[in-house]
Short mmCIF file of C-alpha atoms and ligand atoms in Angstrom, two decimals:
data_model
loop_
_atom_site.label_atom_id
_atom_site.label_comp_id
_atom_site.label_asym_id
_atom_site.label_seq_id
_atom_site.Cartn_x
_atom_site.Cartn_y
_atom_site.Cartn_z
CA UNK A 615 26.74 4.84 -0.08
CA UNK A 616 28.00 4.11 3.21
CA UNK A 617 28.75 7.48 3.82
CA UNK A 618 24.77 8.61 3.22
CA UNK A 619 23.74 5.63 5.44
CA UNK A 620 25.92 6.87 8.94
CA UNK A 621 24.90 10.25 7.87
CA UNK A 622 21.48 9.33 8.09
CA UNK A 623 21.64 7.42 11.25
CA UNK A 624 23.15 10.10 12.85
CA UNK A 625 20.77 12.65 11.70
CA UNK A 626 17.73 10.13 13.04
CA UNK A 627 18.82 10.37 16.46
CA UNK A 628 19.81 13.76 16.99
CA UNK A 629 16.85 14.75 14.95
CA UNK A 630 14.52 12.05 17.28
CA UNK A 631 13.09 11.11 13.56
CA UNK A 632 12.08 6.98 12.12
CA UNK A 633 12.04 6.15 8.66
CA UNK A 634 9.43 4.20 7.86
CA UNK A 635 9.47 2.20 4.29
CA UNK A 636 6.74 0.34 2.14
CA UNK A 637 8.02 -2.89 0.69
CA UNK A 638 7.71 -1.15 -2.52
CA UNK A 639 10.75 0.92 -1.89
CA UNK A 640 14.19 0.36 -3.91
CA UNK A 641 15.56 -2.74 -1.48
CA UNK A 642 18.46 -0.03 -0.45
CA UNK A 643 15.95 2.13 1.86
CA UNK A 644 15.95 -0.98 4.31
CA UNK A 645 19.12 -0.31 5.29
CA UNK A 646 18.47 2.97 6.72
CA UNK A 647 14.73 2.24 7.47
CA UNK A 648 13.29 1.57 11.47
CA UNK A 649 10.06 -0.20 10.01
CA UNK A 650 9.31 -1.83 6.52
CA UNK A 651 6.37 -3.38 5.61
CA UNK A 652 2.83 -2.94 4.28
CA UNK A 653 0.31 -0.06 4.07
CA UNK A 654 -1.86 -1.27 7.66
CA UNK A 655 1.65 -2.18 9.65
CA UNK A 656 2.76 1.59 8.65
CA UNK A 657 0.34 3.37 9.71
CA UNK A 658 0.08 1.54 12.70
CA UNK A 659 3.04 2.39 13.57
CA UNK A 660 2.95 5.91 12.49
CA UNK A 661 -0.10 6.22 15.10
CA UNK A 662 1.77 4.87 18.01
CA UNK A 663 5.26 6.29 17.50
CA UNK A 664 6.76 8.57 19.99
CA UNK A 665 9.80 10.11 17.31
CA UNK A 666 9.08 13.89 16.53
CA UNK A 667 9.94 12.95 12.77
CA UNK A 668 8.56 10.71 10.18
CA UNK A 669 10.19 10.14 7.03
CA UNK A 670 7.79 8.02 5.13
CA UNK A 671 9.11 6.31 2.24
CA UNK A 672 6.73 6.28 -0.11
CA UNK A 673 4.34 8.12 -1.87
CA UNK A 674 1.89 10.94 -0.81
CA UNK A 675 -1.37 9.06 0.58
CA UNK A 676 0.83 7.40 2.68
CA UNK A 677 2.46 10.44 4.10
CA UNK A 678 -0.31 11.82 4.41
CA UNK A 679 -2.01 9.34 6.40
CA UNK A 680 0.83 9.14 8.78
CA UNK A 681 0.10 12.89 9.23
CA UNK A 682 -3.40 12.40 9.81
CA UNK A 683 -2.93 10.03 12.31
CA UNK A 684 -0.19 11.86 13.94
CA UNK A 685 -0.99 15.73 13.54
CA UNK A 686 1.94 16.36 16.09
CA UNK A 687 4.65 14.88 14.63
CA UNK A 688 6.61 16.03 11.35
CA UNK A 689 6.10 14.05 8.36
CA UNK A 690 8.19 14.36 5.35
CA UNK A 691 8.33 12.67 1.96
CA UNK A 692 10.92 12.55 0.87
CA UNK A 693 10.14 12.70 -3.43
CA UNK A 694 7.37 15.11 -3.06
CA UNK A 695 6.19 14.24 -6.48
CA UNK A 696 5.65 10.49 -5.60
CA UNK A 697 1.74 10.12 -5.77
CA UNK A 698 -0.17 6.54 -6.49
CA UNK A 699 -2.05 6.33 -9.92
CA UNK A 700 -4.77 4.76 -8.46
CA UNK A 701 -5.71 7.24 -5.68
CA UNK A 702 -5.48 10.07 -7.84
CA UNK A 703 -8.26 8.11 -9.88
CA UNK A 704 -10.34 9.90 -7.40
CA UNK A 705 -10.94 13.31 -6.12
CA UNK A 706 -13.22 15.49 -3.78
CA UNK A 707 -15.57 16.50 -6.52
CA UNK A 708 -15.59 12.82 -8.15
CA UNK A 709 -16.49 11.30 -4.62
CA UNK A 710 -19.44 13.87 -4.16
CA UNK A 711 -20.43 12.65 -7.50
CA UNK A 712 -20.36 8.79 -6.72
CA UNK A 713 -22.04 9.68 -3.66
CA UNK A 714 -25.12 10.82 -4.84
CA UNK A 715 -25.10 8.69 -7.48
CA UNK A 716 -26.08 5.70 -4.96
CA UNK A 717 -27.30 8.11 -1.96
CA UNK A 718 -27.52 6.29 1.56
CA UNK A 719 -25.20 3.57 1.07
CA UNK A 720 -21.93 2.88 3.55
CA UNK A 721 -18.95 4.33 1.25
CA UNK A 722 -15.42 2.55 2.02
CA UNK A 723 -12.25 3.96 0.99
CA UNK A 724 -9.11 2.14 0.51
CA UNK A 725 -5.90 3.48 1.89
CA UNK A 726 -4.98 4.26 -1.47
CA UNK A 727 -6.82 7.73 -1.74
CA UNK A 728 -6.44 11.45 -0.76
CA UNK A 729 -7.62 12.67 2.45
CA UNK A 730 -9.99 14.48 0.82
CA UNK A 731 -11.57 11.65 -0.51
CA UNK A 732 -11.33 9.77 3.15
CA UNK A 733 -13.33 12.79 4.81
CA UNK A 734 -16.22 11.56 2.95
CA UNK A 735 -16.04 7.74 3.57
CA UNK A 736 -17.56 6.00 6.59
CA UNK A 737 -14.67 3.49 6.77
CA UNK A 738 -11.40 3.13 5.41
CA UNK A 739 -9.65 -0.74 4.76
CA UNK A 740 -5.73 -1.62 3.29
CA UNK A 741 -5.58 -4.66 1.38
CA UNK A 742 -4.55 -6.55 4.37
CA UNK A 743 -7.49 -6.08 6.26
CA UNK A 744 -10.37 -5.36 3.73
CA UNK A 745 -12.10 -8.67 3.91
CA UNK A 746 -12.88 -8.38 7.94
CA UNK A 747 -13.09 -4.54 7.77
CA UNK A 748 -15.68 -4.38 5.16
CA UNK A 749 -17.56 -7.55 7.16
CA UNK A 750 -17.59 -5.50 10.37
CA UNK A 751 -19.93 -3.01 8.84
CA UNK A 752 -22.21 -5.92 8.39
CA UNK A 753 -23.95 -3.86 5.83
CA UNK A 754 -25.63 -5.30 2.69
CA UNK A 755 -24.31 -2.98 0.51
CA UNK A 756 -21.96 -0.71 0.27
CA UNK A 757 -20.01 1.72 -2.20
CA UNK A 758 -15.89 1.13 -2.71
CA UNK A 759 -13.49 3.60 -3.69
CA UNK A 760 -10.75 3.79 -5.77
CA UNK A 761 -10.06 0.41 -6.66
CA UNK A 762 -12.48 -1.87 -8.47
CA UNK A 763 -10.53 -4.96 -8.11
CA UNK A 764 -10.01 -5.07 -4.62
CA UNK A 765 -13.43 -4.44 -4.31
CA UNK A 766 -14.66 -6.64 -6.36
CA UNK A 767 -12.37 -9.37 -4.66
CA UNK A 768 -13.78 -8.66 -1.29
CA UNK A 769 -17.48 -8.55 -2.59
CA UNK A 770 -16.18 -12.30 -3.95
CA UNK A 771 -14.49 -13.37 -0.71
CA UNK A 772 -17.87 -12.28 1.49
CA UNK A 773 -20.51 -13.60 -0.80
CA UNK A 774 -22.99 -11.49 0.96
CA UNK A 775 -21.67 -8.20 0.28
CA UNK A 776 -22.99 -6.12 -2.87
CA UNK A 777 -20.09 -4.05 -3.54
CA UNK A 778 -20.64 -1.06 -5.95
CA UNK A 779 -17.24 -0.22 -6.67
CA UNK A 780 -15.95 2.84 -8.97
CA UNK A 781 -13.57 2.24 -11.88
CA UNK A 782 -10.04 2.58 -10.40
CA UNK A 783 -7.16 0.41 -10.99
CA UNK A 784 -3.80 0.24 -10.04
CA UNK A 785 -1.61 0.39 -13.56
CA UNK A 786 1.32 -1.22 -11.85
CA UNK A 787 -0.83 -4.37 -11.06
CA UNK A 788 -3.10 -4.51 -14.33
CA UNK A 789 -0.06 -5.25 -16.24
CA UNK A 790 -0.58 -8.52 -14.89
CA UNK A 791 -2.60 -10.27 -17.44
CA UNK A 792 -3.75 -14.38 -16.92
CA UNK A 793 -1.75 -15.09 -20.20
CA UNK A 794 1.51 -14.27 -17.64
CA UNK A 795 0.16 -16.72 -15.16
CA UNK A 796 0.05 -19.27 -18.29
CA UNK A 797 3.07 -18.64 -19.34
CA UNK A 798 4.86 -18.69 -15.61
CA UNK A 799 3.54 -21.69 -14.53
CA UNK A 800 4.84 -23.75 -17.45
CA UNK A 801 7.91 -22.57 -16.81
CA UNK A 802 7.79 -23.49 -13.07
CA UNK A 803 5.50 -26.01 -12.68
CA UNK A 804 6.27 -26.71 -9.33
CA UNK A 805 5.63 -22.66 -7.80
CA UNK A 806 2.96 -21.88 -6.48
CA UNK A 807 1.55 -18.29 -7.69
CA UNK A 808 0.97 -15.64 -4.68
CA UNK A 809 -1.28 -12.66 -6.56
CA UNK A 810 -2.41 -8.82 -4.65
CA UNK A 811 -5.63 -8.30 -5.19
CA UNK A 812 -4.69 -5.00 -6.99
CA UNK A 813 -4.89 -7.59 -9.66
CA UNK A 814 -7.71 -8.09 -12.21
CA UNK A 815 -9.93 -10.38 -11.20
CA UNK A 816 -9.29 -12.73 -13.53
CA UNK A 817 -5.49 -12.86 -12.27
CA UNK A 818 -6.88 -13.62 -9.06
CA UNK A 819 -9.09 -16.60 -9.75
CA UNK A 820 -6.11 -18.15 -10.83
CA UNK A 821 -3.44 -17.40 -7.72
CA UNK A 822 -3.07 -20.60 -5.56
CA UNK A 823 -2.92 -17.09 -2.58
CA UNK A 824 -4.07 -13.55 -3.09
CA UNK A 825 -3.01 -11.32 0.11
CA UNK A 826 -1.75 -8.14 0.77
CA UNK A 827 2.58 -7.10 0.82
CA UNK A 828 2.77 -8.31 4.69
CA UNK A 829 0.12 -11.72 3.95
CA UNK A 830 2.24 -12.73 0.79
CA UNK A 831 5.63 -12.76 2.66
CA UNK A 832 4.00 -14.62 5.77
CA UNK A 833 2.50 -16.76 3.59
CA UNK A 834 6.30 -17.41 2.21
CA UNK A 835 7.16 -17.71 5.93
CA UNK A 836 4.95 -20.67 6.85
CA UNK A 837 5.00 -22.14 3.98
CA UNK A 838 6.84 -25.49 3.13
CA UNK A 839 7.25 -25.08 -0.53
CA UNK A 840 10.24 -24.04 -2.21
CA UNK A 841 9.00 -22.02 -5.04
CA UNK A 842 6.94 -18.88 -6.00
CA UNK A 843 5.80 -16.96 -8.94
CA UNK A 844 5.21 -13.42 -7.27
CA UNK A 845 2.47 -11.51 -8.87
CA UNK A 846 3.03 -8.17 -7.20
CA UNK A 847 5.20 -5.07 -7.54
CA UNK A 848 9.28 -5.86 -8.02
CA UNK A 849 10.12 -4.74 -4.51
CA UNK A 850 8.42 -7.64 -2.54
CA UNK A 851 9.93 -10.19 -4.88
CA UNK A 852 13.46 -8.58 -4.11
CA UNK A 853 12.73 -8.75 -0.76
CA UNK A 854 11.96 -12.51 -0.47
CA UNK A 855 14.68 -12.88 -2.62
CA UNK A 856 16.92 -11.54 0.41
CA UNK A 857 14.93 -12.80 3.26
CA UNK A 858 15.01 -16.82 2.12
CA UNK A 859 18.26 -17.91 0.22
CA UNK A 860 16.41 -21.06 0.57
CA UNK A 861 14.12 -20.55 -1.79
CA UNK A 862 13.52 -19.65 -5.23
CA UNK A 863 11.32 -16.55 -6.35
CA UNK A 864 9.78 -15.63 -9.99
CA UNK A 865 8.35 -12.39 -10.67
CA UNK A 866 5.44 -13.21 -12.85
CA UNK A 867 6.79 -10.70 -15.43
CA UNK A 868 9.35 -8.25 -15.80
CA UNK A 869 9.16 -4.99 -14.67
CA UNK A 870 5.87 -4.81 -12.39
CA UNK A 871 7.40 -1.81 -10.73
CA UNK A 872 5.82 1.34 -9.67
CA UNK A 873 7.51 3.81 -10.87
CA UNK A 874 6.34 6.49 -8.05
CA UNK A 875 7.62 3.89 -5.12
CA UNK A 876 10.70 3.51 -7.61
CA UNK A 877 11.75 7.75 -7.10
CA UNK A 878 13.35 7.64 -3.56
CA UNK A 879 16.64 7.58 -2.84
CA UNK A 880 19.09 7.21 0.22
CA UNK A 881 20.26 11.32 -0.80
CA UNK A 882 16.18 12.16 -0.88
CA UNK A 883 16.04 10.51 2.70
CA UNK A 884 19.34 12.27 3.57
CA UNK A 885 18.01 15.71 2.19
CA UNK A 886 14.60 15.91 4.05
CA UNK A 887 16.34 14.80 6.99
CA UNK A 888 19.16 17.59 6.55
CA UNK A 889 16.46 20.13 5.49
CA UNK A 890 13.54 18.89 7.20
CA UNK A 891 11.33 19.57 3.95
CA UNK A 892 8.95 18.31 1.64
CA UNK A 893 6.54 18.17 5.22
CA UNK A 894 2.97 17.57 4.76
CA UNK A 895 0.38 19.55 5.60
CA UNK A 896 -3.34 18.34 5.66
CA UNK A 897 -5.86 20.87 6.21
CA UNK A 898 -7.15 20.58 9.77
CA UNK A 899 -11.11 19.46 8.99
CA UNK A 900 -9.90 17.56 6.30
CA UNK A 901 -7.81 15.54 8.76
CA UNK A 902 -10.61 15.46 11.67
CA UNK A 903 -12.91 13.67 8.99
CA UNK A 904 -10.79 11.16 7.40
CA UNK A 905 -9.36 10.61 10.97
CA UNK A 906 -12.90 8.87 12.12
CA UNK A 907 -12.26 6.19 9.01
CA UNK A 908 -9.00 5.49 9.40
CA UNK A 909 -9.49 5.19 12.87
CA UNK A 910 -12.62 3.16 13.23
CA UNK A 911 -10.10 0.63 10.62
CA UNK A 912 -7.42 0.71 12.72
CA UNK A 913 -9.68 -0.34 15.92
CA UNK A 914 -10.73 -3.61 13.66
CA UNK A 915 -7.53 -4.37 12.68
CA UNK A 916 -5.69 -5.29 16.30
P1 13P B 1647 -0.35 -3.03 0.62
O1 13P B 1647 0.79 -2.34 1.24
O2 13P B 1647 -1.57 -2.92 1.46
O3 13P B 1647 -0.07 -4.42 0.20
O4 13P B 1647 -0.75 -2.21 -0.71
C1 13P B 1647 -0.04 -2.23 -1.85
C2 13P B 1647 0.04 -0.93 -2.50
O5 13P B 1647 -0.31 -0.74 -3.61
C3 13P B 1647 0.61 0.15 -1.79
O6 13P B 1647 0.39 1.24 -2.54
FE1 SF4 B 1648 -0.52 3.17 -6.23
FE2 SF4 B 1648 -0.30 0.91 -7.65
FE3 SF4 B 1648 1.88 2.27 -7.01
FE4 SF4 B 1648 0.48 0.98 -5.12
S1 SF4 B 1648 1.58 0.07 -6.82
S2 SF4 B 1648 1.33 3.05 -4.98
S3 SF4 B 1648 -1.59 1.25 -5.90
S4 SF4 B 1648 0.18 2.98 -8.34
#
């Protein structure tokens, strides 16, 4: 493995390429990864960084956002078949659809879609930042795409927000039923639950925090408790479990993994590098369009 790693390495500088990693990623990628984190921190970055190369690792809308945001630069994936369930819930013709099915109403996308889909939405949110995004429009209603859960979650957060949301769902996070919460916190009555709100809603109402990747590991940072039942994808458990040897971490359940996030591997990152494939393209009016949401997101954000 170490051999892969200093291969890597080398390649990034003499290729002037970053790898950037969700916190999704098998815990290995870190070790060859300049940035890990959430959906918002890596796209910020992938807007402001000066490397001619971006190896995202993780799956397509995410790539693919990186290349909208950075039409200059080279982005490569490195498992070209590593799409998200949820945004492929959605396409072009289905969004046209919703559309008119609730004309003249604000349309938010989250991250979590094609760029097709984002060339048709007035604003675009990650789970991090959906609650003050989606106030800034300081619209009464509005329309939410793909994910009904997050959207419903922010309509409950706001209380003065009718969100119309379309039936999407993340599979990874629906396995995540209240029962597990039961169960988890009579086996550790003393952790305190920390839920996505991917989750159903119901899974939700009963987290003691519901946050995005980067608010459930700061919320682990501040805190002063000792315990946690994670309800979130195996990767940000693993991760905690690394970060504080001082405290103890419970997935909620086995095996809340995506499986997509779950394809890359150190030789994938090694091979796109080496071969400088599996780029992304995104049509260029395509990209103009879902540029103006992602943009007008990332301007609330900072
Ligand atoms: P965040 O990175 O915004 O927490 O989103 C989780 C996710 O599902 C990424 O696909
Ligand atoms: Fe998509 Fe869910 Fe996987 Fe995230 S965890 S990439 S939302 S399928």
């Amino acid at each position: 493995m170490q051999e892969i790693i200093n291969k890597i390495k080398r390649l990034k500088k003499e290729k002037n390429a970053v790898v950037l990693a969700h916190c999704y990623q098998p815990v290995e990628i870190d070790l060859v990864a300049d940035y890990v984190g959430d959906s918002l921190y890596l796209s910020q970055v992938a807007a402001t960084t000066s490397a001619q190369i971006i190896v995202f690792a993780g799956v397509y809308f995410m790539a693919q956002t990186a290349k909208i945001l950075s039409p200059d630069k080279k982005v490569l994936l490195p498992q070209i078949e590593a799409g998200c369930r949820m945004a492929d819930m959605i396409d072009y013709r289905q969004m046209l659809e919703f559309k008119q099915r609730y004309p003249d109403i604000p349309v938010v996308c989250y991250v979590n879609s094609t760029a097709e889909v984002k060339s048709e939405c007035d604003l675009c949110v990650t789970s991090s930042n959906a609650v003050k995004v989606v106030k800034s429009l300081g619209a009464e209603k509005i329309l939410f795409v793909p994910d009904t859960y997050l959207g419903k979650w922010v309509e409950k957060q706001l209380g003065n927000v009718e969100i119309i949301t379309y039936p999407g769902f993340c599979p990874t996070h629906l396995q995540i039923r209240p029962e597990d919460i039961k169960q988890a916190r009579l086996k550790y009555p003393q952790a305190l639950v920390l839920a996505h709100p991917e989750c159903h809603l119901s899974v939700s109402d009963m987290a003691d925090y519901v946050g995005s990747t980067a608010g459930i590991m700061n919320f682990v940072k501040e805190s002063s408790e000792k315990a946690f039942i994670i309800a979130t994808e195996q990767g940000v458990t693993d991760r905690l479990i690394r970060d504080y040897p001082d405290k103890k971490f419970y997935p909620v359940k086995n095996d809340i993994v995506c499986p997509n996030m779950k394809m890359t591997s150190l030789e994938d990152i090694l091979h796109v590098l080496e071969n400088e494939s599996n780029e992304i393209i995104v049509d260029e009016q395509v990209s103009k369009k879902a540029l103006s949401c992602i943009d007008k997101m990332l301007k609330v954000s900072v």
